[in-house]
Short mmCIF file of C-alpha atoms (C1' of nucleotides) in Angstrom, two decimals:
data_model
loop_
_atom_site.label_atom_id
_atom_site.label_comp_id
_atom_site.label_asym_id
_atom_site.label_seq_id
_atom_site.Cartn_x
_atom_site.Cartn_y
_atom_site.Cartn_z
CA UNK A 1 74.67 64.12 104.77
CA UNK A 2 74.70 67.85 105.19
CA UNK A 3 75.20 67.20 108.85
CA UNK A 4 75.10 70.16 111.14
CA UNK A 5 78.39 71.11 112.64
CA UNK A 6 79.21 69.77 116.06
CA UNK A 7 79.89 72.33 118.76
CA UNK A 8 80.66 72.70 122.43
CA UNK A 9 79.06 75.09 124.84
CA UNK A 10 81.56 77.25 126.65
CA UNK A 11 81.23 79.32 129.76
CA UNK A 12 80.20 82.87 129.03
CA UNK A 13 83.37 84.54 130.25
CA UNK A 14 85.58 82.08 128.46
CA UNK A 15 83.81 82.56 125.16
CA UNK A 16 83.90 86.32 125.43
CA UNK A 17 87.62 86.22 126.05
CA UNK A 18 88.14 83.88 123.12
CA UNK A 19 86.22 86.21 120.86
CA UNK A 20 88.18 89.22 122.07
CA UNK A 21 91.46 87.41 121.54
CA UNK A 22 90.39 86.32 118.09
CA UNK A 23 89.48 89.93 117.34
CA UNK A 24 92.89 91.21 118.39
CA UNK A 25 94.59 88.51 116.36
CA UNK A 26 92.54 89.37 113.30
CA UNK A 27 93.15 93.10 113.62
CA UNK A 28 96.87 92.58 114.10
CA UNK A 29 97.09 90.35 111.07
CA UNK A 30 94.68 91.88 108.59
CA UNK A 31 94.01 95.37 109.92
CA UNK A 32 90.67 96.81 110.86
CA UNK A 33 89.23 96.29 107.42
CA UNK A 34 90.33 92.69 107.29
CA UNK A 35 88.95 91.91 110.70
CA UNK A 36 85.45 90.88 109.60
CA UNK A 37 83.01 89.02 111.77
CA UNK A 38 83.55 85.91 109.70
CA UNK A 39 87.33 86.10 110.01
CA UNK A 40 87.10 86.62 113.74
CA UNK A 41 84.61 83.81 114.17
CA UNK A 42 86.74 81.45 112.11
CA UNK A 43 89.75 82.14 114.28
CA UNK A 44 87.71 81.66 117.43
CA UNK A 45 86.39 78.38 116.11
CA UNK A 46 82.76 79.42 115.99
CA UNK A 47 80.39 80.79 113.38
CA UNK A 48 79.83 84.46 112.79
CA UNK A 49 76.32 84.61 114.12
CA UNK A 50 77.47 83.71 117.61
CA UNK A 51 79.27 87.00 118.01
CA UNK A 52 75.98 88.81 118.18
CA UNK A 53 75.01 86.62 121.05
CA UNK A 54 77.80 88.11 123.14
CA UNK A 55 78.16 91.61 121.74
CA UNK A 56 75.52 94.07 120.56
CA UNK A 57 77.47 94.69 117.37
CA UNK A 58 80.85 94.74 115.80
CA UNK A 59 81.68 98.18 117.11
CA UNK A 60 81.23 97.15 120.72
CA UNK A 61 83.39 94.10 120.14
CA UNK A 62 86.19 96.26 118.81
CA UNK A 63 85.90 98.66 121.71
CA UNK A 64 86.07 95.88 124.26
CA UNK A 65 89.01 94.37 122.44
CA UNK A 66 90.89 97.64 122.57
CA UNK A 67 90.09 98.13 126.22
CA UNK A 68 91.43 94.65 126.90
CA UNK A 69 94.61 95.43 124.98
CA UNK A 70 95.25 98.67 126.83
CA UNK A 71 94.52 96.96 130.11
CA UNK A 72 97.04 94.21 129.48
CA UNK A 73 99.71 96.62 128.30
CA UNK A 74 99.54 98.92 131.28
CA UNK A 75 99.22 95.99 133.65
CA UNK A 76 102.42 94.44 132.37
CA UNK A 77 104.16 97.78 132.39
CA UNK A 78 103.27 98.57 135.97
CA UNK A 79 104.11 95.08 137.16
CA UNK A 80 107.80 95.94 137.04
CA UNK A 81 107.30 98.56 139.72
CA UNK A 82 106.26 96.32 142.56
CA UNK A 83 109.80 95.38 143.59
CA UNK A 84 110.26 95.45 147.32
CA UNK A 85 113.65 96.17 148.89
CA UNK A 86 115.04 98.12 145.96
CA UNK A 87 116.18 101.71 145.77
CA UNK A 88 113.95 104.13 143.85
CA UNK A 89 116.65 104.43 141.24
CA UNK A 90 116.77 100.67 140.79
CA UNK A 91 113.03 100.52 140.54
CA UNK A 92 113.00 103.21 137.87
CA UNK A 93 115.66 101.36 135.91
CA UNK A 94 113.74 98.11 136.24
CA UNK A 95 110.58 99.84 135.05
CA UNK A 96 112.30 101.23 131.99
CA UNK A 97 114.00 97.93 131.24
CA UNK A 98 110.75 96.02 131.51
CA UNK A 99 109.06 98.39 129.11
CA UNK A 100 111.81 98.13 126.55
CA UNK A 101 112.00 94.37 126.24
CA UNK A 102 109.69 91.56 125.27
CA UNK A 103 106.84 91.05 125.69
CA UNK A 104 106.03 94.75 125.65
CA UNK A 105 108.29 95.43 122.72
CA UNK A 106 106.41 93.41 120.15
CA UNK A 107 105.43 93.98 116.56
CA UNK A 108 101.97 92.60 117.01
CA UNK A 109 101.18 94.77 120.00
CA UNK A 110 102.50 97.80 118.20
CA UNK A 111 100.42 97.04 115.15
CA UNK A 112 97.32 96.85 117.32
CA UNK A 113 98.22 100.00 119.20
CA UNK A 114 98.72 101.97 116.00
CA UNK A 115 95.65 100.57 114.29
CA UNK A 116 93.30 101.46 117.09
CA UNK A 117 94.93 104.79 117.79
CA UNK A 118 94.53 105.76 114.18
CA UNK A 119 90.81 105.49 114.67
CA UNK A 120 90.79 107.28 117.99
CA UNK A 121 90.42 110.53 116.10
CA UNK A 122 87.00 109.53 114.84
CA UNK A 123 85.86 107.26 117.66
CA UNK A 124 85.53 108.95 121.06
CA UNK A 125 85.17 105.62 122.83
CA UNK A 126 88.59 104.50 121.60
CA UNK A 127 90.07 107.88 122.44
CA UNK A 128 88.80 107.59 125.99
CA UNK A 129 90.17 104.09 126.43
CA UNK A 130 93.54 105.29 125.29
CA UNK A 131 93.54 108.40 127.42
CA UNK A 132 92.83 106.46 130.57
CA UNK A 133 95.61 103.98 130.01
CA UNK A 134 98.05 106.70 129.06
CA UNK A 135 97.41 108.95 132.02
CA UNK A 136 97.67 106.03 134.41
CA UNK A 137 101.03 105.22 132.93
CA UNK A 138 102.30 108.77 133.24
CA UNK A 139 101.13 109.09 136.82
CA UNK A 140 103.10 105.98 137.60
CA UNK A 141 106.20 107.48 136.02
CA UNK A 142 105.77 110.71 137.92
CA UNK A 143 105.46 108.88 141.23
CA UNK A 144 108.69 106.96 140.73
CA UNK A 145 110.51 110.06 139.59
CA UNK A 146 109.44 111.83 142.75
CA UNK A 147 110.84 108.99 144.83
CA UNK A 148 114.11 108.97 142.93
CA UNK A 149 114.63 112.68 143.35
CA UNK A 150 113.61 112.57 147.00
CA UNK A 151 116.25 109.90 147.60
CA UNK A 152 118.76 112.32 146.11
CA UNK A 153 117.72 115.03 148.56
CA UNK A 154 116.23 117.09 145.75
CA UNK A 155 112.91 118.87 146.06
CA UNK A 156 111.48 119.52 142.63
CA UNK A 157 108.37 121.65 142.38
CA UNK A 158 105.28 120.30 140.67
CA UNK A 159 106.11 121.81 137.30
CA UNK A 160 109.59 120.34 137.26
CA UNK A 161 108.23 116.95 138.22
CA UNK A 162 105.66 117.13 135.48
CA UNK A 163 108.21 118.05 132.84
CA UNK A 164 110.45 115.18 133.88
CA UNK A 165 107.57 112.76 133.66
CA UNK A 166 106.64 114.03 130.21
CA UNK A 167 110.19 113.69 128.96
CA UNK A 168 110.70 110.25 130.45
CA UNK A 169 107.41 109.07 129.09
CA UNK A 170 108.47 110.29 125.68
CA UNK A 171 111.79 108.48 125.88
CA UNK A 172 110.11 105.21 126.76
CA UNK A 173 107.44 105.59 124.10
CA UNK A 174 109.89 106.61 121.40
CA UNK A 175 112.28 103.78 122.10
CA UNK A 176 109.38 101.36 122.34
CA UNK A 177 108.29 102.34 118.86
CA UNK A 178 111.76 102.03 117.44
CA UNK A 179 112.11 98.61 118.99
CA UNK A 180 108.75 97.39 117.74
CA UNK A 181 109.28 98.60 114.20
CA UNK A 182 112.87 97.53 113.80
CA UNK A 183 113.74 95.01 116.45
CA UNK A 184 116.47 93.53 114.28
CA UNK A 185 118.42 96.78 114.36
CA UNK A 186 119.11 96.53 118.08
CA UNK A 187 121.05 94.01 120.10
CA UNK A 188 119.26 92.48 123.09
CA UNK A 189 119.11 94.89 125.97
CA UNK A 190 120.48 97.75 123.91
CA UNK A 191 117.26 99.73 123.85
CA UNK A 192 116.85 99.37 127.60
CA UNK A 193 120.40 100.53 128.18
CA UNK A 194 119.91 103.55 125.95
CA UNK A 195 116.65 104.32 127.71
CA UNK A 196 118.06 104.09 131.23
CA UNK A 197 121.01 106.29 130.27
CA UNK A 198 118.83 108.90 128.63
CA UNK A 199 116.45 109.00 131.56
CA UNK A 200 119.18 109.28 134.17
CA UNK A 201 120.71 112.09 132.14
CA UNK A 202 117.32 113.79 132.03
CA UNK A 203 117.10 113.57 135.81
CA UNK A 204 120.66 114.74 136.24
CA UNK A 205 121.72 111.59 138.08
CA UNK A 206 125.43 110.96 138.22
CA UNK A 207 126.40 107.82 136.31
CA UNK A 208 127.04 104.82 138.51
CA UNK A 209 130.19 102.82 138.07
CA UNK A 210 129.79 99.73 135.91
CA UNK A 211 127.23 101.43 133.71
CA UNK A 212 123.84 100.49 135.05
CA UNK A 213 123.43 97.24 136.78
CA UNK B 1 65.98 115.59 82.56
CA UNK B 2 68.50 113.06 83.80
CA UNK B 3 71.20 115.32 82.48
CA UNK B 4 74.71 114.05 82.67
CA UNK B 5 76.94 115.76 85.18
CA UNK B 6 79.13 118.56 83.93
CA UNK B 7 82.84 118.17 84.42
CA UNK B 8 86.21 119.74 83.76
CA UNK B 9 89.31 118.05 82.44
CA UNK B 10 92.28 118.55 84.72
CA UNK B 11 95.95 118.11 84.07
CA UNK B 12 97.15 114.65 84.94
CA UNK B 13 99.48 115.63 87.76
CA UNK B 14 96.94 117.96 89.29
CA UNK B 15 94.23 115.34 89.31
CA UNK B 16 96.52 112.72 90.79
CA UNK B 17 97.44 115.10 93.59
CA UNK B 18 93.82 115.93 94.23
CA UNK B 19 92.97 112.27 94.47
CA UNK B 20 95.86 111.61 96.83
CA UNK B 21 94.85 114.54 99.01
CA UNK B 22 91.28 113.38 99.05
CA UNK B 23 92.50 109.94 100.04
CA UNK B 24 94.50 111.30 102.97
CA UNK B 25 91.56 113.41 104.07
CA UNK B 26 89.24 110.43 103.95
CA UNK B 27 91.61 108.16 105.82
CA UNK B 28 92.21 110.78 108.48
CA UNK B 29 88.53 111.35 108.97
CA UNK B 30 86.98 107.92 108.58
CA UNK B 31 89.89 105.51 108.91
CA UNK B 32 91.00 102.97 106.38
CA UNK B 33 87.67 101.21 106.36
CA UNK B 34 85.76 104.41 105.83
CA UNK B 35 88.00 105.54 103.02
CA UNK B 36 86.07 103.94 100.19
CA UNK B 37 86.54 104.79 96.55
CA UNK B 38 83.21 106.56 96.55
CA UNK B 39 84.06 108.63 99.63
CA UNK B 40 87.41 109.61 98.18
CA UNK B 41 85.91 110.48 94.82
CA UNK B 42 83.19 112.55 96.43
CA UNK B 43 85.75 114.57 98.34
CA UNK B 44 87.84 115.05 95.22
CA UNK B 45 84.78 116.22 93.32
CA UNK B 46 84.79 113.41 90.78
CA UNK B 47 83.06 110.06 90.42
CA UNK B 48 84.49 106.82 91.69
CA UNK B 49 85.21 105.32 88.31
CA UNK B 50 87.77 107.98 87.53
CA UNK B 51 90.12 106.72 90.18
CA UNK B 52 90.81 103.64 88.15
CA UNK B 53 91.90 105.86 85.31
CA UNK B 54 94.80 107.11 87.41
CA UNK B 55 95.58 104.18 89.68
CA UNK B 56 95.61 100.44 88.97
CA UNK B 57 93.52 99.84 92.07
CA UNK B 58 92.70 101.05 95.52
CA UNK B 59 95.75 99.49 97.08
CA UNK B 60 98.13 101.43 94.87
CA UNK B 61 96.28 104.64 95.62
CA UNK B 62 96.71 104.06 99.33
CA UNK B 63 100.38 103.28 98.92
CA UNK B 64 101.02 106.42 96.93
CA UNK B 65 99.07 108.44 99.45
CA UNK B 66 101.19 107.12 102.28
CA UNK B 67 104.39 107.76 100.38
CA UNK B 68 103.24 111.33 99.79
CA UNK B 69 102.49 111.76 103.49
CA UNK B 70 105.87 110.45 104.60
CA UNK B 71 107.57 112.61 102.01
CA UNK B 72 105.87 115.76 103.23
CA UNK B 73 106.54 115.00 106.88
CA UNK B 74 110.25 114.40 106.47
CA UNK B 75 110.59 117.30 104.08
CA UNK B 76 109.10 119.71 106.61
CA UNK B 77 111.18 118.21 109.37
CA UNK B 78 114.45 118.55 107.54
CA UNK B 79 113.68 122.06 106.36
CA UNK B 80 114.53 123.39 109.81
CA UNK B 81 118.11 122.23 109.38
CA UNK B 82 119.12 124.45 106.51
CA UNK B 83 119.95 127.47 108.65
CA UNK B 84 123.13 129.14 107.58
CA UNK B 85 125.29 131.08 110.06
CA UNK B 86 124.10 129.23 113.14
CA UNK B 87 126.03 127.11 115.57
CA UNK B 88 125.45 123.35 115.45
CA UNK B 89 123.83 123.56 118.84
CA UNK B 90 121.43 126.23 117.65
CA UNK B 91 120.61 124.20 114.56
CA UNK B 92 119.86 121.15 116.67
CA UNK B 93 117.60 123.19 118.93
CA UNK B 94 115.85 124.67 115.91
CA UNK B 95 115.38 121.21 114.45
CA UNK B 96 113.83 119.90 117.63
CA UNK B 97 111.65 122.96 118.03
CA UNK B 98 110.38 122.72 114.47
CA UNK B 99 109.46 119.09 114.96
CA UNK B 100 107.55 119.78 118.16
CA UNK B 101 105.29 122.54 116.93
CA UNK B 102 102.63 122.95 114.29
CA UNK B 103 102.31 121.93 111.54
CA UNK B 104 104.18 118.75 112.37
CA UNK B 105 102.43 118.32 115.68
CA UNK B 106 98.96 117.78 114.35
CA UNK B 107 96.14 115.41 115.19
CA UNK B 108 95.31 114.72 111.61
CA UNK B 109 98.86 113.87 110.62
CA UNK B 110 99.18 111.63 113.64
CA UNK B 111 95.98 109.86 112.80
CA UNK B 112 97.26 109.18 109.32
CA UNK B 113 100.65 108.08 110.58
CA UNK B 114 99.13 105.64 113.04
CA UNK B 115 96.57 104.29 110.63
CA UNK B 116 99.06 103.47 107.93
CA UNK B 117 101.67 102.18 110.35
CA UNK B 118 99.14 99.81 111.81
CA UNK B 119 98.88 98.17 108.44
CA UNK B 120 102.63 98.16 107.83
CA UNK B 121 102.78 94.83 109.59
CA UNK B 122 100.76 93.18 106.87
CA UNK B 123 101.70 95.35 103.90
CA UNK B 124 105.38 95.26 102.95
CA UNK B 125 104.99 98.23 100.61
CA UNK B 126 103.82 100.44 103.47
CA UNK B 127 106.55 99.09 105.71
CA UNK B 128 109.15 100.02 103.13
CA UNK B 129 107.78 103.53 102.68
CA UNK B 130 107.95 104.03 106.41
CA UNK B 131 111.41 102.58 106.79
CA UNK B 132 112.85 104.87 104.17
CA UNK B 133 111.42 108.01 105.71
CA UNK B 134 112.46 106.95 109.18
CA UNK B 135 116.05 106.11 108.36
CA UNK B 136 116.47 109.35 106.47
CA UNK B 137 115.27 111.21 109.52
CA UNK B 138 117.62 109.40 111.85
CA UNK B 139 120.61 109.93 109.59
CA UNK B 140 119.82 113.61 109.68
CA UNK B 141 119.75 113.57 113.47
CA UNK B 142 123.01 111.68 113.64
CA UNK B 143 124.73 114.19 111.36
CA UNK B 144 123.70 117.17 113.47
CA UNK B 145 124.69 115.42 116.66
CA UNK B 146 128.12 114.76 115.21
CA UNK B 147 128.49 118.45 114.43
CA UNK B 148 127.35 119.49 117.88
CA UNK B 149 129.78 117.19 119.62
CA UNK B 150 132.61 118.15 117.30
CA UNK B 151 132.02 121.79 118.17
CA UNK B 152 132.46 120.78 121.80
CA UNK B 153 135.80 119.16 121.04
CA UNK B 154 134.39 115.73 121.75
CA UNK B 155 135.17 112.74 119.59
CA UNK B 156 132.46 110.11 120.02
CA UNK B 157 132.99 106.75 118.39
CA UNK B 158 130.43 105.40 115.95
CA UNK B 159 128.57 103.39 118.58
CA UNK B 160 128.21 106.35 120.89
CA UNK B 161 126.97 108.52 118.05
CA UNK B 162 124.45 105.90 117.05
CA UNK B 163 123.10 105.56 120.58
CA UNK B 164 122.74 109.31 120.89
CA UNK B 165 120.83 109.46 117.63
CA UNK B 166 118.54 106.65 118.73
CA UNK B 167 117.80 108.34 122.03
CA UNK B 168 117.24 111.75 120.49
CA UNK B 169 115.01 110.30 117.84
CA UNK B 170 113.00 108.61 120.56
CA UNK B 171 112.64 111.84 122.51
CA UNK B 172 111.35 113.69 119.47
CA UNK B 173 108.98 110.90 118.46
CA UNK B 174 107.67 110.41 121.96
CA UNK B 175 107.01 114.10 122.54
CA UNK B 176 105.50 114.38 119.09
CA UNK B 177 103.00 111.69 119.95
CA UNK B 178 102.13 113.26 123.28
CA UNK B 179 101.60 116.58 121.57
CA UNK B 180 99.44 115.15 118.82
CA UNK B 181 97.25 113.16 121.16
CA UNK B 182 96.82 115.74 123.86
CA UNK B 183 97.76 119.13 122.51
CA UNK B 184 95.54 120.86 125.05
CA UNK B 185 97.64 119.53 127.92
CA UNK B 186 100.68 121.58 126.92
CA UNK B 187 101.23 125.29 126.74
CA UNK B 188 102.64 126.65 123.47
CA UNK B 189 106.32 125.91 123.12
CA UNK B 190 106.37 123.74 126.22
CA UNK B 191 106.94 120.49 124.38
CA UNK B 192 109.79 122.00 122.40
CA UNK B 193 111.39 123.32 125.58
CA UNK B 194 111.13 119.94 127.26
CA UNK B 195 112.57 118.29 124.16
CA UNK B 196 115.53 120.62 123.86
CA UNK B 197 116.33 120.22 127.54
CA UNK B 198 116.11 116.43 127.41
CA UNK B 199 118.27 116.24 124.32
CA UNK B 200 120.94 118.54 125.67
CA UNK B 201 120.99 116.50 128.84
CA UNK B 202 121.38 113.35 126.77
CA UNK B 203 124.36 114.89 125.00
CA UNK B 204 125.86 116.15 128.22
CA UNK B 205 125.78 119.77 127.14
CA UNK B 206 126.08 122.32 129.90
CA UNK B 207 122.93 124.41 130.24
CA UNK B 208 123.18 127.85 128.70
CA UNK B 209 122.17 130.85 130.74
CA UNK B 210 118.64 132.04 130.08
CA UNK B 211 117.45 128.49 129.50
CA UNK B 212 117.53 127.93 125.80
CA UNK B 213 117.11 130.80 123.47
"C1'" DG C 1 83.44 125.00 63.31
"C1'" DG C 2 83.87 120.04 63.15
"C1'" DC C 3 86.56 116.12 64.42
"C1'" DC C 4 89.22 113.08 67.55
"C1'" DT C 5 91.32 111.88 71.45
"C1'" DT C 6 90.77 110.64 76.02
"C1'" DG C 7 89.40 112.24 80.55
"C1'" DT C 8 85.14 111.42 82.74
"C1'" DT C 9 80.65 109.77 83.85
"C1'" DG C 10 77.06 106.37 84.90
"C1'" DC C 11 75.65 101.98 85.55
"C1'" DG C 12 76.03 97.13 86.38
"C1'" DC C 13 78.05 93.17 88.70
"C1'" DA C 14 79.86 89.68 91.78
"C1'" DA C 15 81.81 89.29 96.16
"C1'" DG C 16 81.67 90.36 100.81
"C1'" DT C 17 79.75 93.00 104.77
"C1'" DG C 18 76.99 93.41 109.29
"C1'" DT C 19 72.71 92.16 110.95
"C1'" DA C 20 68.31 89.53 111.78
"C1'" DT C 21 66.13 85.30 112.82
"C1'" DA C 22 64.64 80.50 112.71
"C1'" DA C 23 66.11 75.98 113.42
"C1'" DA C 24 68.99 72.63 116.02
"C1'" DT C 25 71.45 70.64 119.73
"C1'" DA C 26 74.47 70.43 124.00
"C1'" DG C 27 74.31 69.96 128.59
"C1'" DC C 28 72.09 70.76 133.06
"C1'" DC C 29 68.25 69.63 136.33
"C1'" DC C 30 65.14 66.41 138.11
"C1'" DG D 1 66.97 59.15 130.78
"C1'" DG D 2 63.75 62.94 129.14
"C1'" DG D 3 62.68 67.40 128.83
"C1'" DC D 4 64.10 72.66 128.96
"C1'" DT D 5 66.70 76.31 127.95
"C1'" DA D 6 70.06 78.93 126.21
"C1'" DT D 7 74.13 78.49 123.31
"C1'" DT D 8 75.26 77.71 118.74
"C1'" DT D 9 74.56 76.92 113.82
"C1'" DA D 10 72.72 78.02 109.47
"C1'" DT D 11 70.51 80.77 106.19
"C1'" DA D 12 68.54 84.89 104.39
"C1'" DC D 13 68.70 89.84 103.51
"C1'" DA D 14 69.72 94.50 102.47
"C1'" DC D 15 73.52 97.02 101.70
"C1'" DT D 16 78.26 98.43 100.47
"C1'" DT D 17 82.42 97.50 98.31
"C1'" DG D 18 86.03 97.49 94.45
"C1'" DC D 19 86.05 96.85 89.79
"C1'" DG D 20 84.71 96.53 84.62
"C1'" DC D 21 82.84 98.69 80.72
"C1'" DA D 22 80.31 101.39 77.38
"C1'" DA D 23 78.67 105.81 76.48
"C1'" DC D 24 79.57 110.62 76.58
"C1'" DA D 25 81.53 115.17 76.17
"C1'" DA D 26 85.53 118.63 77.03
"C1'" DG D 27 88.84 120.79 74.84
"C1'" DG D 28 92.88 120.78 71.72
"C1'" DC D 29 93.88 120.58 66.71
"C1'" DC D 30 93.27 121.39 61.95
#
DNA sequence: GGCCTTGTTGCGCAAGTGTATAAATAGCCC
DNA sequence: GGGCTATTTATACACTTGCGCAACAAGGCC
């Protein structure tokens, strides 16, 4: 009796990923305070002590988890931009639509985003991780906007371009938040439609017949 | 030696407010995990045991603190709407401008907002407090938008009005976040100008000469 | 001024935390 | 199949946490 628990050895990268995923799950469900090493380990199917074999401490685990989250979010968001043979305007619309539907609009992701961002004030490492992801996102927006306006024969100066990008970024972020916090208040696709309309109005694009395809 | 600490008796309401303020300060500075009863009490200038004289437990203290925060935020936000002798369009612009400048655009407030919202997923009481403040805000937006459009002789149906309010709310929220997280990236008044422009574009208002007063 | 109420302190406690470390065993190499 | 090693478990530890409770004293009341 009192037999020692059976276990399997996993590859290093696999185990690290499992621990990071378990961390994100725990934070999303119980918050930062509820995400203890024991909770995380339980969810990952290991014992708490193992975590220190892969991470110097809890803080580093949390930082890596946040970095992973930001990485996945921006990766998914940008993925919608790689459409070949599409007009800039269509690509912008597709980008907005992708960012205002599942899986990006998601309560769990929002909960994680807010939780970590709340600590960014006190933790420079988290603040940096956020800043990098955010600026990358906005650069992407600015690039597409430039293409859209160029296709319309318009030549905005740098300041105008920047202000458009800021506004469009705000529209996407704001709608994303509304969708995450109260998904049941919107019909499917409604947020995306509102977003595309608002953004095309911001850019002064003339509405296309049939709404927006 | 070992003298007992001197203290003053405060009025009940005053002490409760002090404790709530100390709680918000602690959460903003150290996050939810760092906001321990002892930290809060230290900042309030009392000992930890006293907190239980005013609140059933830590959870209730946090909930009341969040409710107080939401109340103050929406109160400040709505205050900009009570301008007499101003056109609806001017009132809308004033509302947007007020929401995109200090003291509403503030790192500390954002940190608190994000921290509590991150836990709203798991804590229904926090979720309710947020929902109430949010819906009140959006109703306010919708009412002003209705006035603005009426002044332009336009008669939007309920759905159109709702979509405008959603978009405008998103613009304000999104710019608010950008401002809170990276205030140094924007010149004074820039965010408000971007917001007013975006919102007037959303509503299809013709630009007024001299930009927006 | 002395008493009485109750706001307030100070201390203790059990539960839970992150970390340290020794003991065990899974799985590869030969 | 028998070691070797590094992954994994298990346990211990010092510390912090929220909470309970008894003693104390501040300040109103007579």
